[in-house]
């Protein structure tokens, strides 16, 4: 198991490049199932989540791998085993998004029911309801979802809103099922996240007929079949936001390239409110902070609201603000595993239900801490960059799921992080 030893405080300054989006890549890899043949996806990051998803596609019967230039290919000419094993799904919940495309392509899918995870219970009731609306028969058997549609799926008007708003992977699943359904499907209260826009654009390039992309009302005219595709995924807005906070929390000056500010308006707005300068620059932005961090209140919401995937990182930043802030988690109300760890680093955080009251402190102080999930780990790395002393972060495999070689990339802009195997 690897640990990070992070010496602080440092200022991160220089240029850093954002990789392709993990959360766009995973459903787009699943879309490869729909176009029988060899699809090529560009800019997929080198992450453990991508490797796990590759393994899953391989088990279905796809041939998958990297070209010499790093492009990723999925050859789905033959899918002889529409089965998502518990052993893989328990390692990565996003595996559940093979359900829709498998059902559309094979008329049958058996996929392990995902369990809870460090960020909450995470039900998939909306995924299943949507697929049932399209005519699938779905039964739960020995922890597996057994979905069948031997005569194909039929288009329908489907409402996909739940108690916490829209669902990202639920929308992806229904969208990938609906593209091959007979007739018209309308998905109302669809997720509007840029990753869903990217998936829909990819599907249209494969021959799907999707309108309303980027809006909460997706209209899909079913087609007979899709073609394999060559497609490049969007940059990772959560990685970009994490780097923005790195500049902000350390008072450095970071030029962030391959970053689409238009996808990040809520984040940029909150950073500016906290006293951080974010200036558009060629293919990205420059982020600096000269004065104090201002206190600020943050509510996480589905897109275009402030993303839950940056909540933990912002909490690290606001820990050093002048005054008190309130952070309310409206997407995953239990996503607060980082609170106790940040408090071990001398932050002053108090959890009240799905809110955290952040009383700003003058400085953070290094401590041994434990990574619990991907974004919580990122918050600990950010806090450690600003903290006095050497922070030791255990279980960094969580961070490797979503950030490629983060220590090397941050070290190139002034961080002092060493990875050690213990
Ligand atoms: N929900 C339901 N029923 C469902 C589906 C979701 O009640 O059937 C609830 C969830 O429990 C949650 C809310 O709806 O309260 C939103 O969940 P959503 O389905 O949108 O989350 P997801 O699709 O499982 C993706 C990302 C997450 C990200 C969320 C929210 C991927 C692979 N995962 O998850 O990313 O936090 O959307 O934006 O795209 C991460 O990258 O660290 C990560 C966790």
Coordinates of C-alpha atoms and ligand atoms in Angstrom, one line a residue:
X1 CA 0.0 0.0 0.0
X2 CA 1.3 3.5 -0.9
X3 CA 1.4 6.5 1.3
X4 CA 2.1 10.2 0.5
X5 CA 4.5 12.3 2.6
X6 CA 3.8 15.9 1.9
X7 CA 6.0 18.7 3.2
X8 CA 4.4 22.1 3.6
X9 CA 3.7 24.9 3.4
X10 CA 4.6 25.4 -0.3
X11 CA 3.3 27.7 -3.1
X12 CA 2.3 25.9 -6.3
X13 CA 3.2 28.0 -9.3
X14 CA 3.8 27.3 -12.9
X15 CA 1.8 25.5 -15.6
X16 CA -0.2 22.3 -15.2
X17 CA -2.2 20.4 -17.7
X18 CA -5.6 18.9 -17.1
X19 CA -6.2 15.3 -18.3
X20 CA -9.3 13.8 -20.0
X21 CA -12.4 13.5 -17.8
X22 CA -12.7 10.2 -15.8
X23 CA -16.5 10.6 -15.4
X24 CA -16.9 11.3 -19.1
X25 CA -14.6 8.4 -20.1
X26 CA -16.4 5.7 -18.2
X27 CA -19.9 6.0 -19.8
X28 CA -18.3 6.7 -23.2
X29 CA -16.3 3.4 -22.9
X30 CA -19.7 1.7 -22.2
X31 CA -21.1 3.4 -25.3
X32 CA -18.5 1.3 -27.2
X33 CA -20.7 -1.7 -26.5
X34 CA -23.4 -0.1 -28.8
X35 CA -21.4 0.2 -32.0
X36 CA -20.5 -3.4 -32.9
X37 CA -16.9 -3.0 -34.1
X38 CA -13.8 -1.1 -33.1
X39 CA -14.2 2.3 -31.5
X40 CA -11.3 4.5 -30.6
X41 CA -11.4 7.0 -27.7
X42 CA -8.9 9.7 -27.3
X43 CA -7.6 11.5 -24.2
X44 CA -8.8 8.8 -21.8
X45 CA -6.7 9.3 -18.6
X46 CA -4.4 6.6 -17.3
X47 CA -6.3 5.8 -14.1
X48 CA -7.1 2.7 -12.1
X49 CA -10.9 3.3 -12.6
X50 CA -10.3 3.1 -16.4
X51 CA -8.3 -0.1 -16.0
X52 CA -11.1 -1.6 -13.9
X53 CA -13.7 -0.7 -16.5
X54 CA -11.5 -2.1 -19.3
X55 CA -11.4 -5.4 -17.3
X56 CA -15.2 -5.3 -17.2
X57 CA -15.5 -4.7 -20.9
X58 CA -13.0 -7.6 -21.5
X59 CA -15.2 -10.0 -19.4
X60 CA -18.2 -9.1 -21.6
X61 CA -16.2 -10.3 -24.7
X62 CA -14.9 -7.0 -26.0
X63 CA -11.3 -6.6 -27.0
X64 CA -9.9 -3.5 -25.2
X65 CA -6.5 -1.9 -24.9
X66 CA -4.3 1.1 -25.6
X67 CA -2.7 2.0 -29.0
X68 CA 0.9 3.0 -29.0
X69 CA -0.1 6.7 -29.0
X70 CA -2.2 6.2 -25.9
X71 CA -5.6 6.1 -27.6
X72 CA -8.0 3.6 -26.1
X73 CA -9.8 1.1 -28.3
X74 CA -12.9 -1.0 -27.6
X75 CA -13.7 -3.7 -30.1
X76 CA -17.2 -4.9 -29.4
X77 CA -17.6 -7.0 -32.5
X78 CA -18.6 -9.9 -30.3
X79 CA -20.2 -9.7 -26.9
X80 CA -20.9 -13.2 -25.7
X81 CA -21.2 -12.7 -21.9
X82 CA -23.5 -9.8 -20.9
X83 CA -22.6 -10.3 -17.2
X84 CA -21.2 -7.7 -14.8
X85 CA -19.4 -9.6 -12.0
X86 CA -19.8 -8.5 -8.3
X87 CA -16.0 -8.6 -8.0
X88 CA -15.7 -5.7 -10.5
X89 CA -18.8 -3.8 -9.6
X90 CA -17.9 -3.7 -5.9
X91 CA -14.6 -2.1 -6.9
X92 CA -16.2 0.6 -9.1
X93 CA -19.9 1.5 -8.9
X94 CA -19.8 3.2 -12.4
X95 CA -19.8 -0.4 -13.7
X96 CA -23.5 -0.2 -13.4
X97 CA -23.7 1.9 -16.6
X98 CA -23.1 -1.2 -18.8
X99 CA -26.7 -2.2 -18.0
X100 CA -28.4 0.1 -20.5
X101 CA -26.1 -0.5 -23.4
X102 CA -26.0 -4.3 -22.8
X103 CA -29.8 -4.5 -22.7
X104 CA -30.1 -2.4 -25.9
X105 CA -27.4 -4.5 -27.8
X106 CA -28.0 -8.0 -26.4
X107 CA -31.6 -7.9 -25.1
X108 CA -30.4 -9.2 -21.8
X109 CA -28.0 -8.2 -19.0
X110 CA -27.0 -9.5 -15.6
X111 CA -25.1 -7.0 -13.5
X112 CA -24.2 -7.1 -9.9
X113 CA -26.2 -4.7 -7.7
X114 CA -23.7 -2.1 -6.4
X115 CA -23.4 -1.7 -2.7
X116 CA -23.0 1.5 -0.7
X117 CA -19.7 3.3 -0.6
X118 CA -17.8 5.9 1.5
X119 CA -19.9 8.7 0.2
X120 CA -23.3 7.2 1.0
X121 CA -26.0 4.6 0.2
X122 CA -26.2 5.5 -3.5
X123 CA -29.4 3.6 -4.6
X124 CA -30.0 2.8 -8.3
X125 CA -33.8 2.8 -8.2
X126 CA -34.0 5.5 -10.9
X127 CA -31.8 3.5 -13.3
X128 CA -34.1 0.5 -12.8
X129 CA -37.3 2.5 -13.0
X130 CA -36.2 4.1 -16.3
X131 CA -35.2 0.8 -17.9
X132 CA -38.6 -0.8 -16.8
X133 CA -40.4 2.2 -18.4
X134 CA -38.6 1.3 -21.7
X135 CA -40.1 -2.2 -21.4
X136 CA -37.3 -4.2 -19.7
X137 CA -38.3 -6.9 -17.3
X138 CA -36.1 -6.5 -14.2
X139 CA -35.6 -8.9 -11.3
X140 CA -33.2 -9.0 -8.5
X141 CA -31.6 -12.4 -7.9
X142 CA -28.8 -13.3 -5.5
X143 CA -27.5 -9.7 -5.5
X144 CA -27.7 -9.4 -9.3
X145 CA -29.9 -7.3 -11.5
X146 CA -31.3 -9.5 -14.2
X147 CA -32.7 -7.4 -17.0
X148 CA -34.4 -8.8 -20.1
X149 CA -36.0 -7.3 -23.2
X150 CA -36.0 -10.1 -25.7
X151 CA -38.2 -8.2 -28.1
X152 CA -36.3 -5.0 -27.8
X153 CA -37.0 -1.8 -25.9
X154 CA -39.8 0.7 -26.7
X155 CA -39.5 4.5 -26.5
X156 CA -41.4 6.3 -23.7
X157 CA -41.7 9.5 -21.8
X158 CA -39.6 9.0 -18.6
X159 CA -39.2 11.3 -15.6
X160 CA -35.8 10.8 -14.1
X161 CA -35.8 13.2 -11.1
X162 CA -35.3 11.8 -7.6
X163 CA -35.1 13.0 -4.1
X164 CA -31.7 14.6 -4.7
X165 CA -32.4 15.9 -8.3
X166 CA -31.2 14.3 -11.5
X167 CA -28.9 11.3 -11.7
X168 CA -25.8 11.4 -13.8
X169 CA -25.1 7.7 -14.4
X170 CA -28.9 7.0 -14.4
X171 CA -29.3 9.4 -17.3
X172 CA -26.3 7.8 -19.0
X173 CA -27.9 4.3 -18.6
X174 CA -31.3 5.3 -19.9
X175 CA -29.8 7.3 -22.8
X176 CA -27.7 4.4 -23.9
X177 CA -30.7 2.1 -23.8
X178 CA -33.1 4.5 -25.5
X179 CA -30.8 5.2 -28.6
X180 CA -31.7 1.7 -29.9
X181 CA -35.3 1.6 -28.6
X182 CA -38.2 1.6 -31.0
X183 CA -39.7 5.1 -31.4
X184 CA -39.2 8.2 -29.4
X185 CA -38.0 8.5 -25.8
X186 CA -38.2 11.7 -23.8
X187 CA -36.0 11.8 -20.7
X188 CA -37.4 14.6 -18.4
X189 CA -35.2 15.9 -15.5
X190 CA -32.2 14.4 -17.3
X191 CA -28.8 15.3 -15.8
X192 CA -27.2 18.3 -17.6
X193 CA -23.6 17.6 -16.5
X194 CA -20.9 18.2 -19.2
X195 CA -20.1 14.5 -19.0
X196 CA -23.6 13.7 -20.1
X197 CA -23.3 16.2 -23.0
X198 CA -20.1 14.5 -24.0
X199 CA -21.7 11.1 -23.9
X200 CA -24.7 12.3 -26.0
X201 CA -22.3 13.9 -28.5
X202 CA -20.4 10.7 -28.8
X203 CA -23.6 8.7 -29.3
X204 CA -24.8 11.1 -32.0
X205 CA -21.4 10.7 -33.8
X206 CA -22.2 6.9 -33.7
X207 CA -25.5 7.5 -35.5
X208 CA -27.9 8.1 -32.6
X209 CA -30.6 10.8 -32.8
X210 CA -30.5 12.8 -29.6
X211 CA -31.8 16.4 -29.3
X212 CA -31.9 18.7 -26.3
X213 CA -28.4 17.9 -25.3
X214 CA -27.3 19.8 -22.3
X215 CA -30.9 20.5 -21.2
X216 CA -33.0 18.6 -18.7
X217 CA -35.2 17.3 -21.5
X218 CA -33.5 14.8 -23.8
X219 CA -35.4 13.7 -26.9
X220 CA -34.2 10.5 -28.5
X221 CA -35.5 9.0 -31.8
X222 CA -34.5 5.3 -31.7
X223 CA -32.4 4.0 -34.5
X224 CA -31.7 0.4 -35.7
X225 CA -28.0 0.3 -34.9
X226 CA -25.0 2.4 -34.1
X227 CA -21.6 2.5 -35.8
X228 CA -18.2 2.3 -34.1
X229 CA -16.7 5.8 -33.6
X230 CA -13.5 7.8 -33.0
X231 CA -14.1 10.3 -30.3
X232 CA -12.1 12.5 -27.8
X233 CA -13.4 13.1 -24.3
X234 CA -13.6 16.5 -22.6
X235 CA -11.1 17.7 -20.0
X236 CA -11.8 16.8 -16.4
X237 CA -13.5 19.8 -14.8
X238 CA -13.0 18.2 -11.3
X239 CA -9.3 17.8 -11.8
X240 CA -9.2 21.4 -13.1
X241 CA -11.1 22.6 -10.0
X242 CA -8.8 20.7 -7.7
X243 CA -5.8 22.4 -9.3
X244 CA -7.5 25.8 -9.0
X245 CA -7.9 25.2 -5.2
X246 CA -4.2 24.1 -5.1
X247 CA -3.2 27.6 -6.4
X248 CA -5.8 29.3 -4.1
X249 CA -4.9 27.4 -0.9
X250 CA -1.1 27.9 -1.3
X251 CA -1.3 31.5 -2.6
X252 CA 0.5 30.5 -5.7
X253 CA 0.0 31.3 -9.4
X254 CA -1.0 28.4 -11.6
X255 CA -1.7 28.5 -15.3
X256 CA -4.1 25.6 -15.9
X257 CA -4.3 24.4 -19.5
X258 CA -6.8 22.2 -21.2
X259 CA -9.6 23.5 -18.9
X260 CA -13.0 24.6 -20.1
X261 CA -14.1 27.5 -17.9
X262 CA -17.5 27.5 -19.4
X263 CA -18.2 24.2 -17.7
X264 CA -17.1 25.6 -14.4
X265 CA -19.0 28.8 -13.8
X266 CA -20.3 27.9 -10.3
X267 CA -16.7 27.0 -9.2
X268 CA -15.2 30.1 -10.7
X269 CA -17.9 32.2 -9.0
X270 CA -17.2 30.7 -5.6
X271 CA -13.4 31.0 -6.0
X272 CA -13.8 34.7 -6.9
X273 CA -16.1 35.2 -3.9
X274 CA -13.4 33.7 -1.7
X275 CA -10.9 36.3 -2.9
X276 CA -9.2 34.1 -5.6
X277 CA -8.4 35.6 -9.0
X278 CA -9.4 33.3 -12.0
X279 CA -8.5 34.9 -15.3
X280 CA -9.3 33.2 -18.6
X281 CA -6.1 32.4 -20.6
X282 CA -5.5 30.5 -23.8
X283 CA -7.1 27.1 -23.5
X284 CA -7.6 27.5 -19.8
X285 CA -7.0 30.1 -17.0
X286 CA -4.6 31.6 -14.5
X287 CA -5.4 31.3 -10.9
X288 CA -3.8 33.4 -8.2
X289 CA -4.5 34.6 -4.6
X290 CA -2.7 37.6 -3.1
X291 CA -4.9 38.5 -0.1
X292 CA -6.8 36.5 2.5
X293 CA -9.2 33.7 1.8
X294 CA -12.7 35.2 2.3
X295 CA -15.4 33.1 4.0
X296 CA -18.1 31.9 1.7
X297 CA -21.2 29.6 1.8
X298 CA -21.4 26.7 -0.6
X299 CA -24.3 24.5 -1.5
X300 CA -23.6 21.5 -3.8
X301 CA -26.2 20.9 -6.5
X302 CA -26.5 19.1 -9.8
X303 CA -25.0 20.9 -12.7
X304 CA -24.9 23.9 -13.4
X305 CA -24.7 24.2 -9.6
X306 CA -21.6 23.8 -7.5
X307 CA -20.3 20.1 -8.0
X308 CA -20.3 17.7 -5.0
X309 CA -17.0 16.4 -6.4
X310 CA -15.3 19.7 -5.4
X311 CA -17.0 20.0 -2.0
X312 CA -14.2 18.4 0.0
X313 CA -11.5 20.5 -1.8
X314 CA -13.4 23.7 -1.0
X315 CA -13.7 22.7 2.6
X316 CA -9.9 22.5 2.8
X317 CA -9.7 26.0 1.3
X318 CA -12.4 27.6 3.5
X319 CA -10.7 26.1 6.6
X320 CA -8.2 28.9 6.1
X321 CA -10.7 31.7 5.5
X322 CA -11.2 34.8 7.6
X323 CA -14.5 34.1 9.3
X324 CA -17.1 31.3 9.2
X325 CA -18.5 29.5 6.2
X326 CA -21.4 27.0 5.8
X327 CA -21.1 24.1 3.3
X328 CA -24.3 22.2 2.6
X329 CA -24.1 18.9 0.7
X330 CA -27.3 18.5 -1.3
X331 CA -26.3 15.7 -3.6
X332 CA -24.7 13.2 -1.3
X333 CA -25.8 14.3 2.2
X334 CA -23.3 11.9 3.9
X335 CA -20.2 12.8 1.9
X336 CA -18.2 14.1 4.8
X337 CA -15.5 11.5 5.6
X338 CA -12.9 14.2 5.2
X339 CA -14.2 16.4 8.1
X340 CA -12.6 14.4 10.9
X341 CA -9.3 14.1 9.0
X342 CA -9.2 17.9 8.2
X343 CA -9.9 18.5 11.9
X344 CA -6.8 16.3 12.7
X345 CA -4.9 18.9 10.7
X346 CA -6.2 21.7 13.0
X347 CA -9.1 22.8 10.9
X348 CA -12.2 23.8 12.9
X349 CA -15.1 22.0 11.3
X350 CA -18.5 21.1 12.8
X351 CA -20.9 18.8 11.0
X352 CA -24.6 19.4 11.5
X353 CA -26.6 16.9 9.5
X354 CA -25.8 17.5 5.8
X355 CA -24.1 20.8 6.6
X356 CA -20.6 21.6 7.9
X357 CA -19.8 24.9 9.7
X358 CA -16.3 25.9 8.9
X359 CA -14.7 28.3 11.3
X360 CA -11.6 29.7 9.6
X361 CA -8.2 29.1 11.3
X362 CA -4.9 30.9 10.8
X363 CA -3.0 27.8 9.8
X364 CA -3.3 24.1 9.2
X365 CA -0.8 21.8 10.9
X366 CA 0.5 18.5 9.5
X367 CA -0.8 15.2 10.9
X368 CA -1.0 11.6 9.8
X369 CA -4.4 11.2 8.1
X370 CA -6.4 8.6 6.2
X371 CA -7.8 8.9 2.7
X372 CA -11.3 7.5 2.5
X373 CA -12.6 8.3 -1.0
X374 CA -11.3 9.9 -4.1
X375 CA -12.3 13.6 -3.5
X376 CA -11.7 13.4 0.3
X377 CA -8.2 12.3 -0.5
X378 CA -7.7 15.2 -2.9
X379 CA -8.8 17.6 -0.1
X380 CA -6.2 16.1 2.2
X381 CA -3.5 16.6 -0.4
X382 CA -4.5 20.3 -0.8
X383 CA -4.6 20.9 2.9
X384 CA -1.2 19.3 3.3
X385 CA 0.3 21.6 0.7
X386 CA -0.7 24.5 2.9
X387 CA -0.1 22.9 6.3
X388 CA 3.1 23.4 8.4
X389 CA 5.1 20.2 8.6
X390 CA 5.0 16.8 7.0
X391 CA 1.6 15.3 6.5
X392 CA 1.4 11.5 5.9
X393 CA -1.6 10.4 3.9
X394 CA -2.5 6.7 4.1
X395 CA -4.4 4.7 1.5
X396 CA -3.6 6.9 -1.5
X397 CA -5.0 4.2 -3.8
X398 CA -8.2 6.2 -3.5
X399 CA -6.6 9.2 -5.2
X400 CA -5.0 7.1 -7.9
X401 CA -8.6 6.2 -9.0
X402 CA -9.2 9.7 -10.3
X403 CA -5.9 11.7 -10.5
X404 CA -3.1 10.5 -12.7
X405 CA 0.3 10.7 -11.0
X406 CA -0.9 13.6 -9.0
X407 CA 2.3 13.8 -6.9
X408 CA 4.6 14.1 -9.9
X409 CA 2.4 16.7 -11.5
X410 CA 2.1 18.8 -8.4
X411 CA 5.8 18.4 -7.7
X412 CA 6.5 20.0 -11.1
X413 CA 4.8 23.2 -9.9
X414 CA 6.5 23.4 -6.5
X415 CA 4.9 20.7 -4.3
X416 CA 7.1 18.4 -2.2
X417 CA 5.3 15.1 -2.2
X418 CA 6.9 11.6 -2.0
X419 CA 5.1 8.4 -2.6
X420 CA 6.3 5.5 -0.5
X421 CA 5.3 1.8 -0.5
X422 CA 4.8 0.4 3.0
Ligands
LIG1 N1 -29.8 8.7 -6.7 C1 -31.0 8.0 -6.4 N2 -31.4 7.0 -7.1 C2 -30.7 6.6 -8.3 C3 -29.5 7.3 -8.6 C4 -29.1 8.3 -7.8 O1 -31.6 8.4 -5.4 O2 -31.2 5.7 -8.9 C5 -29.3 9.8 -5.9 C6 -27.9 9.5 -5.3 O3 -28.0 8.8 -4.1 C7 -27.5 11.0 -5.0 C8 -28.1 11.7 -6.2 O4 -29.2 10.9 -6.7 O5 -28.0 11.5 -3.9 C9 -27.1 12.0 -7.4 O6 -26.4 10.8 -7.7 P1 -26.0 10.4 -9.2 O7 -26.7 9.2 -9.7 O8 -26.0 11.7 -10.0 O9 -24.4 10.0 -9.0 P2 -23.7 8.9 -9.9 O10 -24.2 9.0 -11.3 O11 -23.7 7.6 -9.2 C10 -21.8 10.5 -10.7 C11 -20.3 10.6 -10.6 C12 -19.9 11.0 -9.2 C13 -20.5 12.3 -8.8 C14 -22.1 12.2 -9.0 C15 -22.8 13.5 -8.8 C16 -19.4 9.0 -12.2 C17 -18.7 7.8 -12.5 N3 -19.7 9.3 -10.9 O12 -22.2 9.5 -9.8 O13 -18.5 11.1 -9.1 O14 -20.3 12.7 -7.5 O15 -22.3 11.8 -10.4 O16 -22.3 14.5 -9.7 O17 -19.7 9.8 -13.1 C18 -16.3 11.0 -8.2 O18 -15.9 11.2 -9.3 O19 -15.6 11.1 -7.2 C19 -17.7 10.7 -8.1 C20 -18.2 10.2 -7.0

